Coordinates of C-alpha atoms in Angstrom, one line a residue:
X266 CA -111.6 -15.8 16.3
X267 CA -112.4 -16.2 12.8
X268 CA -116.3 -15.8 13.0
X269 CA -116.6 -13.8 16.0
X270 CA -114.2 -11.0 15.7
X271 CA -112.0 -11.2 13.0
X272 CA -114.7 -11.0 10.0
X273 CA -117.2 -8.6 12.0
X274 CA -114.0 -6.2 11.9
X275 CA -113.4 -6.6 8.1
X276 CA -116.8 -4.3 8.2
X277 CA -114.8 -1.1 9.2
X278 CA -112.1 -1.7 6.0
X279 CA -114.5 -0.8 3.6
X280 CA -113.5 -3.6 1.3
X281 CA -115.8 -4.7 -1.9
X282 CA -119.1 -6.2 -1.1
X283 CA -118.0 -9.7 -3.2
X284 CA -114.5 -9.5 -1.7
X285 CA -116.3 -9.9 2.6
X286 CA -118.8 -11.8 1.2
X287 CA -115.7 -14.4 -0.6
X288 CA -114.1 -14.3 3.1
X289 CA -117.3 -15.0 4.8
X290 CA -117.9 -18.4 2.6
X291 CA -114.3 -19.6 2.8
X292 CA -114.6 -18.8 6.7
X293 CA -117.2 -21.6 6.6
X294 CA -114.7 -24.1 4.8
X295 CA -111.9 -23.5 7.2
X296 CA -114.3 -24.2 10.4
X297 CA -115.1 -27.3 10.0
X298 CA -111.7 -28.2 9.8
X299 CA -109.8 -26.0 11.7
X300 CA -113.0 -24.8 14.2
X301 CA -112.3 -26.4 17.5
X302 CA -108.3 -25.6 17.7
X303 CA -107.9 -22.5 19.6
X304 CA -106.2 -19.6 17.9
X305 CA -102.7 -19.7 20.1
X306 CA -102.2 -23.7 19.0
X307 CA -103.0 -23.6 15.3
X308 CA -100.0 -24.8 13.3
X309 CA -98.3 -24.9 10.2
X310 CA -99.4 -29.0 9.9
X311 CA -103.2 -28.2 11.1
X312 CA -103.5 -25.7 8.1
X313 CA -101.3 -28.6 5.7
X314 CA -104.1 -31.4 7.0
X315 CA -106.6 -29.3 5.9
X316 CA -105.5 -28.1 2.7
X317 CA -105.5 -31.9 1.3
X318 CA -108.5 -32.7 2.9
X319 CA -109.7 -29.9 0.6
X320 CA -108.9 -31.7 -2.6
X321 CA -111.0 -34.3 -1.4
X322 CA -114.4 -32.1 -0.7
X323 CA -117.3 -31.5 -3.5
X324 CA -118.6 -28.1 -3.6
X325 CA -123.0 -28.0 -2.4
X326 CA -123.4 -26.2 -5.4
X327 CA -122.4 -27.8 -8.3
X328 CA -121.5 -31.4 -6.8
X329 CA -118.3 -31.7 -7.8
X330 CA -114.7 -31.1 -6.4
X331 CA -113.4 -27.9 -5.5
X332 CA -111.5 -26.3 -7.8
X333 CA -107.5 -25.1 -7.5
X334 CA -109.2 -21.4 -7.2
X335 CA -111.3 -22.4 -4.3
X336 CA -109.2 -23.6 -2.7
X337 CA -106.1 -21.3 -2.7
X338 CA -109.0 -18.6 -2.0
X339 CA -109.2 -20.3 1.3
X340 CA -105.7 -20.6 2.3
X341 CA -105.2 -16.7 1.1
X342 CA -108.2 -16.2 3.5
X343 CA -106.5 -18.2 6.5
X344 CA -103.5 -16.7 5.7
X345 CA -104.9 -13.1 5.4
X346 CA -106.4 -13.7 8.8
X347 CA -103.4 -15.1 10.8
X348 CA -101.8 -12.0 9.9
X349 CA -104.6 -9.4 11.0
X350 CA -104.4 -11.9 14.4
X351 CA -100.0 -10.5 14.6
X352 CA -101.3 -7.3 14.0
X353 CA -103.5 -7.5 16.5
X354 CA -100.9 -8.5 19.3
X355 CA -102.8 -12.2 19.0
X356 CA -99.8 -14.0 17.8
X357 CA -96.2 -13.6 17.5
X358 CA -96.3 -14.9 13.6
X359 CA -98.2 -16.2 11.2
X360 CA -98.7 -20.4 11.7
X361 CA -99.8 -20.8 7.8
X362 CA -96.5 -19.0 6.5
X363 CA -95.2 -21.7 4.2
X364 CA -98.3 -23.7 3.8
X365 CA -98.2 -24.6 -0.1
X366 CA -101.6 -23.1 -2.4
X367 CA -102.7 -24.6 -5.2
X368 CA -101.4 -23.3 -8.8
X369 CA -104.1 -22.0 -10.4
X370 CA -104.3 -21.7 -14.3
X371 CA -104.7 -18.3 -15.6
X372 CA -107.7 -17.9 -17.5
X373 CA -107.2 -17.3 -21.2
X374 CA -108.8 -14.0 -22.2
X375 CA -111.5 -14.0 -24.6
X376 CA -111.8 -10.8 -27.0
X377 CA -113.2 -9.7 -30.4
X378 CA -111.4 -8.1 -33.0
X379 CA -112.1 -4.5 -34.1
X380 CA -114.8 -5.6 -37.0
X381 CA -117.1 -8.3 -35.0
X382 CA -116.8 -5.7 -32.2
X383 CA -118.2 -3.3 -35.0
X384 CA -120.5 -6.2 -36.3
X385 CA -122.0 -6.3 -32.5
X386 CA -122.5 -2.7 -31.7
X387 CA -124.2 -2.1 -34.9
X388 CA -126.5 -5.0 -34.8
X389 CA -127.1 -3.9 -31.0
X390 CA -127.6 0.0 -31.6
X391 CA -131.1 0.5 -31.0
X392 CA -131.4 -1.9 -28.0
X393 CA -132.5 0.0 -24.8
X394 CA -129.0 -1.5 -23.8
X395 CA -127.1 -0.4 -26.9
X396 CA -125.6 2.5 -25.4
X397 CA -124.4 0.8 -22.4
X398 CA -123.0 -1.9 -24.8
X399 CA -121.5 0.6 -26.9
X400 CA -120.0 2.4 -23.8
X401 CA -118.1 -0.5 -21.8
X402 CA -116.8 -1.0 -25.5
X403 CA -115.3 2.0 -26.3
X404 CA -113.9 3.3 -22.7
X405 CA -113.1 0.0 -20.8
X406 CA -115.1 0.8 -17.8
X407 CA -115.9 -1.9 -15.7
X408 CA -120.0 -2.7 -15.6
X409 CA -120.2 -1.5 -12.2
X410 CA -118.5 1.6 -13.2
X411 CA -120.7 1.9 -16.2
X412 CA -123.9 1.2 -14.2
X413 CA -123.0 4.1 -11.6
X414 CA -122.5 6.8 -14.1
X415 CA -124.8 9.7 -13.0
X416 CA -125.3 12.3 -16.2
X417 CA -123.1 14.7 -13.0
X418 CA -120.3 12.7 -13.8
X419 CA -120.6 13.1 -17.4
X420 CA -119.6 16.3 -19.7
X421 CA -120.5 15.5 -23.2
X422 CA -118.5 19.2 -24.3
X423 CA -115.6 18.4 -23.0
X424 CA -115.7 14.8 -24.1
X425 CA -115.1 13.1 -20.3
X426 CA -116.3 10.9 -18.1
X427 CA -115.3 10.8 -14.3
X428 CA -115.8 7.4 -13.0
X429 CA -116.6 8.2 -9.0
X430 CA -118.6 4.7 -7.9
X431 CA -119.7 1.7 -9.1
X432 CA -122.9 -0.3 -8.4
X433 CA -121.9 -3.6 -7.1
X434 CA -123.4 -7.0 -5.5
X435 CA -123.5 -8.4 -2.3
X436 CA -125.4 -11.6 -2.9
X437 CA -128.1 -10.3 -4.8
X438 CA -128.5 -6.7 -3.0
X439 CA -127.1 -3.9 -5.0
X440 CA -125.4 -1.4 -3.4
X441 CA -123.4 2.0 -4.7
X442 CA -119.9 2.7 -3.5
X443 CA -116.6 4.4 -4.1
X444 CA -114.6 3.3 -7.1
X445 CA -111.8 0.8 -5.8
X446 CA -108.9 3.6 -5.7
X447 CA -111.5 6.0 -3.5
X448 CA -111.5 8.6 -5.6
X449 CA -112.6 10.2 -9.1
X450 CA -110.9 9.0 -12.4
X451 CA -111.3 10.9 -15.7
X452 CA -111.8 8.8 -18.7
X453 CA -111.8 10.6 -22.1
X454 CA -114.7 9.4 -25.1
X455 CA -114.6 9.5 -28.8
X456 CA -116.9 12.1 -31.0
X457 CA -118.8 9.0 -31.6
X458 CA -119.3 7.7 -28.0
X459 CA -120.5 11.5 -27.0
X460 CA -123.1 10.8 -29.6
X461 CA -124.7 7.5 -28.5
X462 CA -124.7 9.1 -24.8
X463 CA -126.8 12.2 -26.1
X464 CA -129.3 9.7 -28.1
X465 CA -129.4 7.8 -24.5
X466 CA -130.2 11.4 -22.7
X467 CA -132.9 12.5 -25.0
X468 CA -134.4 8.2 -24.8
X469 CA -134.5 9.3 -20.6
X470 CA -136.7 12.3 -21.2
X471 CA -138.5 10.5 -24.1
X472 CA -139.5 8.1 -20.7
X473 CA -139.9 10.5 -18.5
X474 CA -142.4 11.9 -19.9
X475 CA -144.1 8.6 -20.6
X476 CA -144.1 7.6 -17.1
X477 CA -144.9 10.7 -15.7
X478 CA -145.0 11.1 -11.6
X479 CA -144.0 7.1 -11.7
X480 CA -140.2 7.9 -13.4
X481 CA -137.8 8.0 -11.1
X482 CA -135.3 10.4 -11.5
X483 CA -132.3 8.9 -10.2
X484 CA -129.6 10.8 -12.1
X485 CA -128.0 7.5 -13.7
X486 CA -127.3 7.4 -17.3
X487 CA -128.1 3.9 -17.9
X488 CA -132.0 3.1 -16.6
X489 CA -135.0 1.0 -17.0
X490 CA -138.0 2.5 -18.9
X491 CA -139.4 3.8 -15.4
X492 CA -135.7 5.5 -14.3
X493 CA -134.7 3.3 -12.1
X494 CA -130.8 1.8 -12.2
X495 CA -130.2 -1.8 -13.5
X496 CA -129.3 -4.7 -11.7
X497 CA -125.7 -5.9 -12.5
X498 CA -127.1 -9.6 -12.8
X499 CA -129.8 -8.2 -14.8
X500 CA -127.5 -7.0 -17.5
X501 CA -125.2 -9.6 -17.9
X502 CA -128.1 -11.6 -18.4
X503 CA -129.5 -9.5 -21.2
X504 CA -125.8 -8.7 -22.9
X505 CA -125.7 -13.0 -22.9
X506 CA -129.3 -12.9 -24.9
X507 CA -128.1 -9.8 -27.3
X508 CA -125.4 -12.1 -28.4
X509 CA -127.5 -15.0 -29.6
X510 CA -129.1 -12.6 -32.0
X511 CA -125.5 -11.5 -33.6
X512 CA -123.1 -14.0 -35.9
X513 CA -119.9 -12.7 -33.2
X514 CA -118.1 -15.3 -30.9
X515 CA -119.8 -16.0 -27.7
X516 CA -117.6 -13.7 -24.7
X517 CA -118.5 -12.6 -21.2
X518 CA -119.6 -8.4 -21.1
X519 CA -116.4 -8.4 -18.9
X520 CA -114.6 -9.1 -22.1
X521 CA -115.6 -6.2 -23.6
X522 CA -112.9 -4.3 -21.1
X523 CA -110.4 -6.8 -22.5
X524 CA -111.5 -6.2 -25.8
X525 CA -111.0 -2.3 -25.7
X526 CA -107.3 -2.9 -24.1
X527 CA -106.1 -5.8 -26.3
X528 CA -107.2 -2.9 -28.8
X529 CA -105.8 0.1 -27.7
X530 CA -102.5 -1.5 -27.3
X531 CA -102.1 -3.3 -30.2
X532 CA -102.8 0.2 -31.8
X533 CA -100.2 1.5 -30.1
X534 CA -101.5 3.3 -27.1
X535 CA -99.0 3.7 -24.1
X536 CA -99.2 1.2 -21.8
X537 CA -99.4 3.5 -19.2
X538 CA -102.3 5.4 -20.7
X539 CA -104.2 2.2 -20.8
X540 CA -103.4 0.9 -17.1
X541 CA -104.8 5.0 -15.9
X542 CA -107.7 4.6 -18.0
X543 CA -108.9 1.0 -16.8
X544 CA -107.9 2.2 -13.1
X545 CA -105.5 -0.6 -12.3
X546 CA -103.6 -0.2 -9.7
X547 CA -100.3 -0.1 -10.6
X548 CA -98.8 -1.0 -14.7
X549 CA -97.9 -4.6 -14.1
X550 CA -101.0 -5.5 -13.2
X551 CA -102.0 -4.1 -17.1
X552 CA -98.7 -5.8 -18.4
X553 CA -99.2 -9.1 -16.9
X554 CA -103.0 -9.2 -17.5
X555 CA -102.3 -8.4 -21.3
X556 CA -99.4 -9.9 -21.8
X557 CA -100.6 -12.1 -25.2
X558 CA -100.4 -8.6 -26.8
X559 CA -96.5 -7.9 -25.9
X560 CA -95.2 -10.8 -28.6
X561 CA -96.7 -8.3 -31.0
X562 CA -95.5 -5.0 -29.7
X563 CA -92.3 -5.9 -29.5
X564 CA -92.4 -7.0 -33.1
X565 CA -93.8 -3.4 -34.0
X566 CA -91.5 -1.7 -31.9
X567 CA -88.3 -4.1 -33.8
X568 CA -89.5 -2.7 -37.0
X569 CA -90.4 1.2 -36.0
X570 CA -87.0 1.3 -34.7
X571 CA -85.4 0.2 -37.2
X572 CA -87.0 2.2 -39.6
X573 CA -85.4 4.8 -37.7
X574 CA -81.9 3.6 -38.5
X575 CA -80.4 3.8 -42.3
X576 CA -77.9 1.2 -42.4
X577 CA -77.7 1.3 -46.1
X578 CA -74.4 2.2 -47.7
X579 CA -74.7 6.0 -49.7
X580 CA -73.0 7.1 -52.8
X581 CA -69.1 7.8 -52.0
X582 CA -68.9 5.8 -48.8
X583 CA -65.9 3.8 -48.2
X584 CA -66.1 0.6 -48.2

């Protein structure tokens, strides 16, 4: 069930590249396992066995045990496709309802402040990869997003972006695709962020015409020297070597979407406005991902109020 029709029909949910490919390599940790017990018998104690068993495998990779996310990755994966199997008529409920996951620890984010992130963009400026550096700053686009701007989706007048795809892995193919929501979100840019994005426009022509009938005019905003669009692996790689040459703490390019939030809200931006702008799905998925920040919001908000309120006693007031 699991190999032969439940993941070849994952292919018509248009889900994310990574997220299939995540499903196909926890299908091949459940199988050895779990493989040989047809789908009708398969218990809440089979999935149980297995899930210790778990704690007790080493990963081919790296060598060493799996961690609590792998492993809760593949109950959710079991579990996700019991269900589809009730769906489907296969089963009258779901045998690994009830099976306990392993916690896994929230990763602690990682951001700069607003100076190193200043110290960073300046000292990065006049990299070919500046602008893109200076963009996932300064609108908390994902890479992806970022990487599948076409100059269509941009209007430097107006001062907007509208994020419509994203270039994404699946192993180490690149392929373009809808933004996660399946449709078109406007993102709004600073004076200075319309800038650097002209500079990058007159660098494309600039190559262009250096390459001649060899550019490739793709229509992205962010290329190599000969047009074509960069490789997601590619660029973290190269963001990891621009930060050796700057005195900033060491964070993943990722961060830089945590850094412009953890920003924006400590300045005072509406929560809502932020969780629209980042394209989450919903505003507790903002609030609960940013949470380190609300200790000092509600501080601000304590004081704003009460700044509000004259409690003191006037002239002529009874006492």
């Amino acid at each position: 069930y699991l190999t032969d029709r439940w993941l070849p029909a994952l292919e018509a949910e248009e889900l994310a590249p990574s997220t299939v490919l995540a499903y196909g390599l926890n299908v091949k940790r459940i199988t050895p396992h779990l493989g040989r017990i047809p789908l009708q018998k398969l218990n809440r104690n089979d999935a149980a066995v297995m899930a210790a068993k778990l704690t007790r495998e080493k990963s081919e990779r790296t060598g060493k045990p799996l961690s609590a996310e792998t492993r809760r990755g593949v109950l959710v994966t079991l579990h996700r496709a019991m269900n589809d199997a009730v769906a489907a008529g296969l089963l009258r409920a779901n045998p690994v309802d009830g099976v306990k996951r392993p916690k896994v620890r929230r990763a602690e984010l990682h951001t700069w402040t607003g100076p190193q992130l200043s110290v960073f963009l300046r000292a990065t400026r006049d990299d070919r990869l500046g602008p893109l550096w200076h963009v996932l700053a300064m609108t908390g686009l994902r890479r992806g997003e970022a990487l599948g701007l076409q100059w269509g989706d941009v209007d430097l007048e107006a001062g907007r972006l509208s994020i419509q795809r994203q270039r994404v892995q699946k192993g180490y193919e690149v392929e373009e695709r809808q933004t996660k929501t399946g449709r078109g979100r406007p993102v709004s840019i600073d004076p200075g962020t319309v800038a650097v994005l002209r500079q990058q426009s007159d660098r494309q022509l600039d190559d262009a015409a250096q390459f001649g009938k060899a550019w490739r005019a793709t229509g992205h905003v962010f290329t190599r020297e000969n047009g074509e669009p960069w490789h997601p692996d590619r660029v973290r790689v190269l963001f990891g070597e621009a930060l050796k040459r700057v005195d900033v703490p060491r964070i993943r390019m990722h961060d830089l979407r945590h850094t412009w939030a953890t920003l924006a809200l400590q300045a005072g931006v509406h929560p809502k406005v932020v969780q629209e702008r980042l394209g989450h799905a919903n505003i507790s998925i903002t609030m609960d991902t940013y949470s380190h920040v609300l200790p000092d919001m509600q501080e601000s908000a304590a004081s704003l109020v009460a700044a509000l309120v004259d409690l003191s006693l006037g002239e002529g007031t009874e006492k």
